[in-house]
Amino acid sequence: MFIVRPESSTTDRADHADLAAGDPRPHAVVIGSGFGGLAAAVRLGARGYRVTVLEALDAPGGRAYVHRQDGFVFDAGPTVITAPFLFEELWALAGKRMSDDIDLRPVAPFYRVVFDDGEHFEYTGDAASMRAEVRRLAPADVEGYDRFLEASEAIYRVGFEELGDEPFASWTDMAKVLPDLVRLEAYRTVWSLACKHVKDARLRVVLTFQSLLVGGNPFATTSVYCLIAFLERQWGVHFPIGGTGSFVRGLVGLIEGQGGAVRCNAKVARINVTRGAASGVRLADGENLAADVVVSNCDSAWTYKHLLAPEHRKRWTDKRIERARYSMSLFVWYFGTDRRYEDVAHHTILLGPRYRELLGDIFDRKLLAEDFSLYLHRPTATDPSLAPAGCDAFYVLSPVPHLDSGTDWHATAEVYRQAIQQRLEEKLLPGLGDAIVTSRVLTPQDFQDRLSSFKGAAFGLEPVLTQSAWFRPHNQSEEVDRLYLVGAGTHPGAGLPGVLSSARILDKVVPHADQLVKKGNA
Ligand SMILES: Cc1cc2nc3c(=O)[nH]c(=O)nc-3n(C[C@H](O)[C@H](O)[C@H](O)COP(=O)(O)OP(=O)(O)OC[C@H]3O[C@@H](n4cnc5c(N)ncnc54)[C@H](O)[C@@H]3O)c2cc1C
């Protein structure tokens, strides 16, 4: 049942039993091997636990799963790597240096934003180039753009540096930060903050699309997400040689180096609870694993609805989970071409004719629209080894409504893919139809069926103010002791900086393994 894939170097069941035998360390079980789960495992390993990561799929990574197909390497999800210090910290905790394992390259421009009329904007981390681009597009908005960046920095200092790894375990923690949130105008939306500072309609789009990368509608999401502009400016946008999967492999290596294990094809069916505390898990095949602490990296709504029995839940009842708002989903098409498109940047945002109305269809009306705005990823711009010689690897993603749209994706996927292909061929990739040599898609149905995401949402709970911080499912479960949550559906939220920060919070809320050993001996 346990398949060891050469590239994933994970542990099978027999090896796992050997590892566990005679190991006196308290045992931590982590459900799911997304970046939140892998980071949690490294942190718990560094704090004295024997860690077992249980992953339902046949390889680790979650949304960052790697597909290898016809000589092409496709990272399934995250491709914009920012705040690399959050990864470096994990290597340091394991006594290693990240640079020994990961060859991280800066990406420039960060994004090329292409408008429907063909005009484009080169979005970079260089202050002078950015001001020049703003001046070219909207001369009257240069000063407003500077003010927007100042606001972004102020939000970053509080929203990321001070609150990003706060557990928000009680209402009073929330009350303490309210004055800061009011001062920073967190009650505004991302769009409203951009409109306060700049007038040009296209520049407003350039300054607001980033919240979509973490599942937030800029017209509804709190302006706290404007911190992304400063985060990217400060730390850059990067891509590792070998693809995002090299971070997954690197983290699995750190866990194994700490004497932990990552078991694939190990789907958790239940979190076991004994006298009000998590005491282990039961796998889908009936195997029980005892644990001193359990960390769920599975989608928070799914964790509560499907893994923790209703009698143990007071706050996250089925009704409340159903009533909550969920992020949009994504349609992702991975494809390889037998030619290279040298003029196409690593990251392109290809905007359609509508912005606000399209997002209204996706987030509010839950309608699958005929037009779209796309993000095109061309990793071979930075690392040609991800495709055979002379070829390009791509993925294109289109934000779409989650499964409440009622779309039958089995019937719709190919028609939708063809429409995207046509658009790319017209706007960016001439001759695309004849150049495609490999192809696969990921639909909202796959987010639900393959990744256990409630309603097929690509980023978990929607990041609106009323579902942020204390209002989100807590990192230290409100329902049972010794259960913890990491990943996109808990605080602070989706995106790699978010899920790595959620794991960082464990250091504040999970007891050090020594404390459990002492208690056991007392
Ligand atoms: C297409 C796409 C592009 C993105 N691009 C970017 C980007 O460029 N930059 C960025 O910062 N962010 C990006 N994001 C967001 C980012 O990828 C995610 O927020 C983040 O990777 C989620 O990590 P996670 O820790 O929540 O776990 P996930 O990746 O969601 O992993 C959860 C894991 O739990 C496993 N699991 C679920 N149920 C069980 C169970 N019962 N038993 C065992 N295992 C289980 C799943 O199989 C999965 O492996 C992107 C997301 C997507 C989908």
Coordinates of C-alpha atoms in Angstrom, one line a residue, residues 26-505:
P26 CA 6.9 12.1 22.8
H27 CA 5.1 11.4 19.5
A28 CA 3.5 14.1 17.3
V29 CA 1.3 13.2 14.4
V30 CA 0.9 15.7 11.6
I31 CA -2.1 15.1 9.3
G32 CA -1.1 16.3 5.8
S33 CA 2.2 17.3 4.1
G34 CA 1.4 20.7 2.7
F35 CA 3.9 23.4 3.4
G36 CA 2.1 24.1 6.7
G37 CA 2.4 20.4 7.8
L38 CA 6.0 20.0 6.7
A39 CA 7.0 23.2 8.5
A40 CA 5.1 22.1 11.6
A41 CA 6.9 18.8 11.5
V42 CA 10.4 20.4 11.4
R43 CA 9.4 22.7 14.3
L44 CA 8.1 19.9 16.4
G45 CA 11.2 17.8 15.6
A46 CA 13.4 20.7 16.7
R47 CA 11.4 20.8 20.0
G48 CA 12.0 17.2 20.9
Y49 CA 9.2 15.3 19.3
R50 CA 9.3 12.1 17.2
V51 CA 7.2 13.3 14.3
T52 CA 5.1 11.2 11.9
V53 CA 3.5 13.1 8.9
L54 CA 0.6 11.2 7.4
E55 CA -0.2 12.2 3.8
A56 CA -3.3 10.9 1.9
L57 CA -1.7 11.3 -1.5
D58 CA 1.2 9.2 -2.9
A59 CA 3.7 12.0 -2.5
P60 CA 4.1 15.0 -0.2
G61 CA 3.5 18.7 -0.9
G62 CA -0.3 19.1 -1.0
R63 CA -1.0 22.0 -3.3
A64 CA 2.7 22.0 -4.0
Y65 CA 2.6 18.4 -5.4
V66 CA 4.9 17.8 -8.3
H67 CA 3.6 16.2 -11.5
R68 CA 6.2 14.7 -13.8
Q69 CA 4.9 14.0 -17.2
D70 CA 6.5 13.3 -20.7
G71 CA 9.8 14.8 -19.6
F72 CA 8.2 18.0 -18.1
V73 CA 8.1 18.9 -14.4
F74 CA 5.0 20.8 -13.3
D75 CA 4.7 22.3 -9.8
A76 CA 1.0 22.0 -9.1
G77 CA 0.6 25.1 -7.0
P78 CA 2.7 27.8 -5.5
T79 CA 5.3 29.4 -7.8
V80 CA 5.7 33.0 -6.4
I81 CA 8.2 32.5 -3.6
T82 CA 8.5 35.4 -1.2
A83 CA 9.8 35.9 2.4
P84 CA 12.5 33.2 1.9
F85 CA 13.7 33.8 5.5
L86 CA 10.7 31.8 6.7
F87 CA 12.2 28.7 4.9
E88 CA 15.7 29.6 6.0
E89 CA 14.5 29.5 9.6
L90 CA 13.3 25.9 9.2
W91 CA 16.7 24.8 7.9
A92 CA 18.4 26.6 10.8
L93 CA 16.1 24.8 13.3
A94 CA 17.3 21.5 11.8
G95 CA 20.9 22.6 12.1
K96 CA 21.3 23.1 8.4
R97 CA 21.8 25.8 5.8
M98 CA 19.1 26.3 3.2
S99 CA 21.6 27.4 0.6
D100 CA 23.2 23.9 0.7
D101 CA 20.0 22.3 -0.5
I102 CA 18.1 25.1 -2.4
D103 CA 19.3 27.2 -5.3
L104 CA 17.0 30.2 -5.1
R105 CA 16.9 32.7 -7.9
P106 CA 15.4 36.2 -8.0
V107 CA 12.7 36.6 -10.6
A108 CA 12.4 39.9 -12.6
P109 CA 10.0 41.3 -13.3
F110 CA 7.9 40.0 -10.4
Y111 CA 4.9 40.1 -12.7
R112 CA 4.2 41.4 -16.2
V113 CA 0.6 42.6 -16.1
V114 CA -1.0 42.6 -19.5
F115 CA -4.3 44.6 -19.9
D116 CA -7.1 43.6 -22.2
D117 CA -6.1 46.5 -24.6
G118 CA -2.6 45.1 -24.9
E119 CA -0.9 47.7 -22.7
H120 CA 1.4 46.2 -20.1
F121 CA 3.0 47.0 -16.8
E122 CA 6.3 45.6 -15.6
Y123 CA 5.9 45.1 -11.8
T124 CA 9.3 44.9 -10.2
G125 CA 11.0 45.3 -6.8
D126 CA 13.1 48.2 -7.9
A127 CA 11.7 51.5 -6.5
A128 CA 13.0 53.7 -9.4
S129 CA 11.7 51.3 -12.2
M130 CA 8.3 51.0 -10.5
R131 CA 7.9 54.8 -10.2
A132 CA 8.9 55.1 -13.9
E133 CA 6.3 52.5 -14.8
V134 CA 3.6 54.3 -12.7
R135 CA 4.6 57.6 -14.4
R136 CA 4.3 56.0 -17.9
L137 CA 0.8 54.5 -17.1
A138 CA -0.6 57.2 -14.9
P139 CA 1.5 60.3 -14.4
A140 CA -0.9 61.9 -12.0
D141 CA -0.6 58.9 -9.6
V142 CA 3.1 58.8 -8.8
E143 CA 2.7 60.5 -5.4
G144 CA -0.4 58.5 -4.6
Y145 CA 1.6 55.3 -5.4
D146 CA 4.3 56.4 -3.0
R147 CA 1.6 56.9 -0.3
F148 CA 0.1 53.5 -1.1
L149 CA 3.5 51.9 -0.5
E150 CA 4.0 53.7 2.8
A151 CA 0.6 52.4 3.9
S152 CA 1.6 48.9 2.8
E153 CA 4.8 49.1 4.8
A154 CA 2.9 50.3 7.9
I155 CA 0.4 47.4 7.5
Y156 CA 3.3 45.0 7.0
R157 CA 5.0 46.1 10.3
V158 CA 1.9 45.3 12.3
G159 CA 0.0 42.7 10.2
F160 CA 3.0 40.5 9.4
E161 CA 5.7 41.3 11.9
E162 CA 3.6 41.6 15.0
L163 CA 0.4 39.7 14.3
G164 CA 1.4 37.1 11.7
D165 CA 2.5 34.6 14.4
E166 CA 0.2 35.6 17.2
P167 CA -2.0 32.6 18.2
F168 CA -5.2 34.8 18.8
A169 CA -6.4 32.2 21.3
S170 CA -8.8 34.5 23.2
W171 CA -11.0 37.4 22.4
T172 CA -8.8 39.7 24.5
D173 CA -5.9 39.1 22.1
M174 CA -8.2 40.4 19.4
A175 CA -9.3 43.4 21.5
K176 CA -5.7 44.4 22.1
V177 CA -5.0 44.8 18.4
L178 CA -8.2 46.5 17.5
P179 CA -6.8 50.1 17.9
D180 CA -3.9 49.2 15.5
L181 CA -6.4 47.7 13.0
V182 CA -8.5 50.8 13.1
R183 CA -5.4 53.1 12.7
L184 CA -4.3 51.1 9.7
E185 CA -7.8 51.2 8.2
A186 CA -8.2 47.4 8.2
Y187 CA -12.0 48.0 7.9
R188 CA -11.3 49.1 4.3
T189 CA -11.0 46.6 1.5
V190 CA -7.9 46.2 -0.5
W191 CA -9.6 48.0 -3.4
S192 CA -10.8 50.8 -1.2
L193 CA -7.3 51.5 0.1
A194 CA -5.9 51.5 -3.4
C195 CA -8.7 53.9 -4.5
K196 CA -7.8 56.2 -1.6
H197 CA -4.3 56.7 -3.0
V198 CA -4.5 56.3 -6.8
K199 CA -7.0 57.3 -9.4
D200 CA -6.1 55.4 -12.6
A201 CA -8.3 52.4 -13.1
R202 CA -5.5 50.2 -14.5
L203 CA -3.1 51.1 -11.7
R204 CA -5.8 50.2 -9.2
V205 CA -5.9 46.7 -10.7
V206 CA -2.1 46.5 -10.6
L207 CA -2.1 47.3 -6.9
T208 CA -4.9 45.0 -5.9
F209 CA -4.7 41.7 -7.8
Q210 CA -2.2 40.2 -5.3
S211 CA -4.9 39.4 -2.8
L212 CA -6.3 36.9 -5.3
L213 CA -3.0 34.9 -5.0
V214 CA -4.2 34.1 -1.4
G215 CA -7.8 33.6 -2.2
G216 CA -9.1 37.0 -1.3
N217 CA -11.5 39.2 -3.5
P218 CA -9.9 42.7 -3.4
F219 CA -13.4 44.1 -3.2
A220 CA -14.2 42.2 0.0
T221 CA -10.9 41.3 1.6
T222 CA -9.5 43.5 4.4
S223 CA -6.8 46.0 3.4
V224 CA -4.4 44.1 5.7
Y225 CA -3.6 42.1 2.5
C226 CA -2.1 45.3 1.0
L227 CA 1.0 44.3 3.0
I228 CA 1.9 41.9 0.1
A229 CA 3.1 44.9 -1.9
F230 CA 5.7 45.8 0.8
L231 CA 6.5 42.1 1.5
E232 CA 7.4 41.5 -2.1
R233 CA 9.4 44.8 -2.4
Q234 CA 11.3 44.0 0.8
W235 CA 12.1 40.4 0.3
G236 CA 11.8 39.9 -3.5
V237 CA 10.1 37.3 -5.6
H238 CA 12.1 34.1 -6.1
F239 CA 12.0 30.7 -7.8
P240 CA 14.1 27.7 -6.9
I241 CA 16.1 25.8 -9.5
G242 CA 14.3 22.4 -9.8
G243 CA 11.0 24.1 -9.0
T244 CA 8.9 24.6 -5.9
G245 CA 9.1 20.9 -5.4
S246 CA 12.7 21.2 -4.3
F247 CA 11.4 23.0 -1.1
V248 CA 9.1 20.0 -0.5
R249 CA 12.0 17.5 -1.0
G250 CA 14.2 19.7 1.2
L251 CA 11.8 19.8 4.1
V252 CA 11.1 16.0 3.9
G253 CA 14.9 15.6 4.1
L254 CA 15.0 17.8 7.2
I255 CA 12.2 15.8 8.9
E256 CA 13.9 12.5 8.1
G257 CA 17.2 13.9 9.4
Q258 CA 15.5 14.7 12.7
G259 CA 14.4 11.0 12.9
G260 CA 10.9 11.8 11.8
A261 CA 8.9 10.1 9.0
V262 CA 6.6 11.2 6.2
R263 CA 4.2 8.4 5.3
C264 CA 2.3 8.7 2.0
N265 CA -0.9 6.9 1.0
A266 CA -1.9 7.2 4.7
K267 CA -5.3 8.9 4.8
V268 CA -6.5 9.8 8.2
A269 CA -10.2 9.0 8.8
R270 CA -10.6 10.2 12.4
I271 CA -8.8 12.1 15.2
N272 CA -9.1 10.0 18.3
V273 CA -10.1 11.8 21.5
T274 CA -9.6 10.5 25.0
R275 CA -11.0 12.5 28.0
G276 CA -11.2 15.7 26.0
A277 CA -7.8 15.5 24.4
A278 CA -6.5 14.3 21.0
S279 CA -4.8 10.9 21.6
G280 CA -4.0 9.9 18.1
V281 CA -5.6 9.1 14.7
R282 CA -7.3 6.3 12.9
L283 CA -6.3 5.7 9.3
A284 CA -8.8 4.9 6.6
D285 CA -7.5 1.3 6.6
G286 CA -8.3 1.0 10.3
E287 CA -4.7 1.3 11.7
N288 CA -4.6 3.4 14.9
L289 CA -1.6 5.6 15.8
A290 CA -1.2 6.9 19.3
A291 CA 0.1 10.5 19.7
D292 CA 0.9 12.9 22.4
V293 CA -0.1 15.8 20.2
V294 CA -2.0 15.9 16.8
V295 CA -1.5 18.7 14.3
S296 CA -3.9 18.9 11.4
N297 CA -2.7 20.5 8.1
C298 CA -5.8 19.3 6.4
D299 CA -8.2 22.1 5.4
S300 CA -9.7 23.4 8.7
A301 CA -13.3 23.1 7.6
W302 CA -12.7 19.5 6.5
T303 CA -10.8 18.7 9.7
Y304 CA -13.7 19.7 11.9
K305 CA -16.5 18.4 9.6
H306 CA -14.9 15.0 8.7
L307 CA -12.1 14.2 11.1
L308 CA -13.4 15.3 14.5
A309 CA -16.6 13.6 15.6
P310 CA -19.6 16.1 16.2
E311 CA -19.8 15.3 19.9
H312 CA -16.3 16.9 20.4
R313 CA -17.3 20.2 18.6
K314 CA -18.9 23.2 20.2
R315 CA -17.8 26.1 18.0
W316 CA -17.1 24.5 14.7
T317 CA -20.4 22.7 14.2
D318 CA -21.5 21.5 10.8
K319 CA -23.9 24.3 10.6
R320 CA -21.3 27.0 11.3
I321 CA -18.9 25.4 8.8
E322 CA -21.6 25.4 6.2
R323 CA -22.5 29.0 6.8
A324 CA -18.9 30.3 6.6
R325 CA -17.5 32.0 3.5
Y326 CA -15.0 30.1 1.4
S327 CA -12.4 31.4 -1.1
M328 CA -12.7 31.0 -4.8
S329 CA -11.5 27.9 -6.5
L330 CA -9.1 27.6 -9.5
F331 CA -9.1 25.9 -12.8
V332 CA -5.4 25.1 -13.6
W333 CA -4.1 23.8 -16.9
Y334 CA -0.6 22.5 -17.0
F335 CA 0.9 22.1 -20.5
G336 CA 4.2 21.7 -22.3
T337 CA 5.1 23.0 -25.7
D338 CA 7.7 21.7 -28.2
R339 CA 9.0 25.2 -28.7
R340 CA 10.1 28.0 -26.4
Y341 CA 8.4 31.4 -26.0
E342 CA 11.4 33.5 -25.1
D343 CA 9.4 36.8 -24.9
V344 CA 7.0 35.5 -22.2
A345 CA 8.0 36.4 -18.6
H346 CA 8.1 33.9 -15.8
H347 CA 4.9 35.4 -14.2
T348 CA 2.3 37.0 -16.4
I349 CA -1.1 38.4 -15.3
L350 CA -3.3 38.4 -18.4
L351 CA -6.4 40.5 -17.6
G352 CA -9.7 40.2 -19.3
P353 CA -12.2 42.9 -20.2
R354 CA -13.9 42.9 -16.7
Y355 CA -12.4 43.1 -13.2
R356 CA -15.0 44.0 -10.5
E357 CA -17.8 42.3 -12.4
L358 CA -15.8 39.2 -13.0
L359 CA -14.9 38.9 -9.4
G360 CA -18.5 39.5 -8.5
D361 CA -19.4 36.5 -10.6
I362 CA -16.8 34.4 -9.0
F363 CA -17.1 35.3 -5.3
D364 CA -20.7 36.5 -4.9
R365 CA -22.9 35.2 -7.7
K366 CA -20.9 31.9 -8.1
L367 CA -21.2 32.0 -11.8
L368 CA -18.7 30.5 -14.2
A369 CA -18.2 33.4 -16.6
E370 CA -17.3 33.2 -20.3
D371 CA -14.5 35.7 -19.9
F372 CA -11.5 35.3 -17.6
S373 CA -8.4 36.9 -16.1
L374 CA -5.5 34.5 -16.1
Y375 CA -2.1 34.0 -14.4
L376 CA 0.4 32.3 -16.7
H377 CA 3.5 30.6 -15.2
R378 CA 6.5 29.9 -17.3
P379 CA 9.0 28.3 -15.0
T380 CA 11.4 27.5 -17.9
A381 CA 12.0 31.2 -18.1
T382 CA 14.1 30.7 -15.0
D383 CA 15.0 27.0 -15.1
P384 CA 15.0 25.4 -18.6
S385 CA 15.7 22.0 -17.0
L386 CA 12.0 21.7 -16.1
A387 CA 11.2 20.8 -19.7
P388 CA 13.1 18.8 -22.4
A389 CA 15.6 20.8 -24.5
G390 CA 14.0 23.5 -26.7
C391 CA 10.6 23.1 -24.9
D392 CA 8.6 25.2 -22.4
A393 CA 6.6 24.1 -19.3
F394 CA 3.6 26.3 -18.4
Y395 CA 0.6 26.4 -16.2
V396 CA -2.2 28.8 -16.5
L397 CA -4.7 29.4 -13.8
S398 CA -8.1 30.9 -13.9
P399 CA -10.0 32.0 -10.7
V400 CA -13.4 30.3 -10.8
P401 CA -16.2 29.9 -8.2
H402 CA -16.1 27.1 -5.7
L403 CA -18.4 24.1 -6.0
D404 CA -21.5 26.1 -4.9
S405 CA -21.6 27.2 -8.5
G406 CA -23.1 23.7 -9.3
T407 CA -20.8 23.4 -12.4
D408 CA -20.3 19.9 -13.6
W409 CA -16.6 20.0 -14.1
H410 CA -16.4 16.6 -15.7
A411 CA -18.5 17.9 -18.5
T412 CA -17.1 21.5 -18.5
A413 CA -13.3 21.1 -18.1
E414 CA -12.3 20.4 -21.7
V415 CA -14.6 23.2 -23.1
Y416 CA -13.2 25.6 -20.6
R417 CA -9.6 24.6 -21.3
Q418 CA -10.1 25.1 -25.0
A419 CA -11.4 28.6 -24.4
I420 CA -8.3 29.4 -22.3
Q421 CA -6.1 28.0 -25.0
Q422 CA -7.7 30.2 -27.6
R423 CA -7.2 33.3 -25.4
L424 CA -3.6 32.5 -24.8
E425 CA -3.0 31.8 -28.4
E426 CA -4.5 35.2 -29.4
K427 CA -2.8 37.3 -26.7
L428 CA 0.5 35.7 -25.7
L429 CA 1.4 32.3 -27.3
P430 CA 1.0 32.3 -31.1
G431 CA 0.8 28.9 -32.6
L432 CA 0.0 27.3 -29.2
G433 CA -2.5 24.8 -30.6
D434 CA 0.2 23.1 -32.7
A435 CA 2.9 23.3 -30.1
I436 CA 1.2 21.5 -27.2
V437 CA 2.9 18.1 -26.5
T438 CA 1.6 17.3 -23.0
S439 CA -1.4 18.5 -20.9
R440 CA -3.4 18.0 -17.7
V441 CA -5.9 20.0 -15.7
L442 CA -7.0 20.5 -12.1
T443 CA -10.6 21.6 -11.4
P444 CA -12.5 22.7 -8.3
Q445 CA -13.8 19.1 -8.1
D446 CA -10.2 17.9 -7.8
F447 CA -9.6 20.4 -4.9
Q448 CA -12.5 18.7 -3.1
D449 CA -11.9 15.1 -4.1
R450 CA -8.1 14.9 -4.2
L451 CA -7.1 17.6 -1.6
S452 CA -10.0 17.3 0.8
S453 CA -10.9 21.0 0.5
F454 CA -14.4 22.0 1.6
K455 CA -16.5 23.1 -1.4
G456 CA -13.4 22.7 -3.5
A457 CA -12.1 26.1 -2.3
A458 CA -8.5 26.6 -3.4
F459 CA -7.5 28.7 -0.4
G460 CA -9.8 27.6 2.5
L461 CA -11.9 30.1 4.4
E462 CA -12.2 33.4 2.5
P463 CA -9.8 36.0 4.1
V464 CA -12.4 38.7 5.1
L465 CA -12.1 40.7 8.3
T466 CA -14.9 38.7 10.0
Q467 CA -13.0 35.5 9.3
S468 CA -9.5 36.6 10.3
A469 CA -7.4 36.2 13.4
W470 CA -9.5 35.3 16.4
F471 CA -12.5 34.7 14.1
R472 CA -10.6 32.0 12.1
P473 CA -10.3 28.4 13.4
H474 CA -7.6 28.7 16.0
N475 CA -4.1 27.2 15.7
Q476 CA -4.7 25.7 19.2
S477 CA -8.0 24.0 18.7
E478 CA -11.0 25.4 20.6
E479 CA -12.6 22.0 20.6
V480 CA -10.2 19.5 22.2
D481 CA -6.8 19.7 24.0
R482 CA -3.6 18.6 22.3
L483 CA -5.1 19.3 18.8
Y484 CA -3.5 22.0 16.7
L485 CA -4.2 23.4 13.3
V486 CA -1.8 24.7 10.6
G487 CA -2.2 25.7 7.0
A488 CA -4.4 28.0 4.9
G489 CA -7.6 27.5 6.8
T490 CA -6.3 28.7 10.1
H491 CA -4.6 31.9 11.3
P492 CA -3.0 33.8 9.5
G493 CA -4.2 32.3 6.2
A494 CA -3.3 31.1 2.8
G495 CA -0.1 31.6 0.8
L496 CA 3.3 30.3 1.6
P497 CA 4.2 33.1 4.1
G498 CA 0.8 32.5 5.8
V499 CA 1.0 28.8 6.2
L500 CA 4.7 28.9 7.2
S501 CA 3.7 31.5 9.9
S502 CA 0.9 29.2 11.1
A503 CA 3.5 26.6 11.8
R504 CA 5.6 29.2 13.6
I505 CA 2.7 29.8 16.0

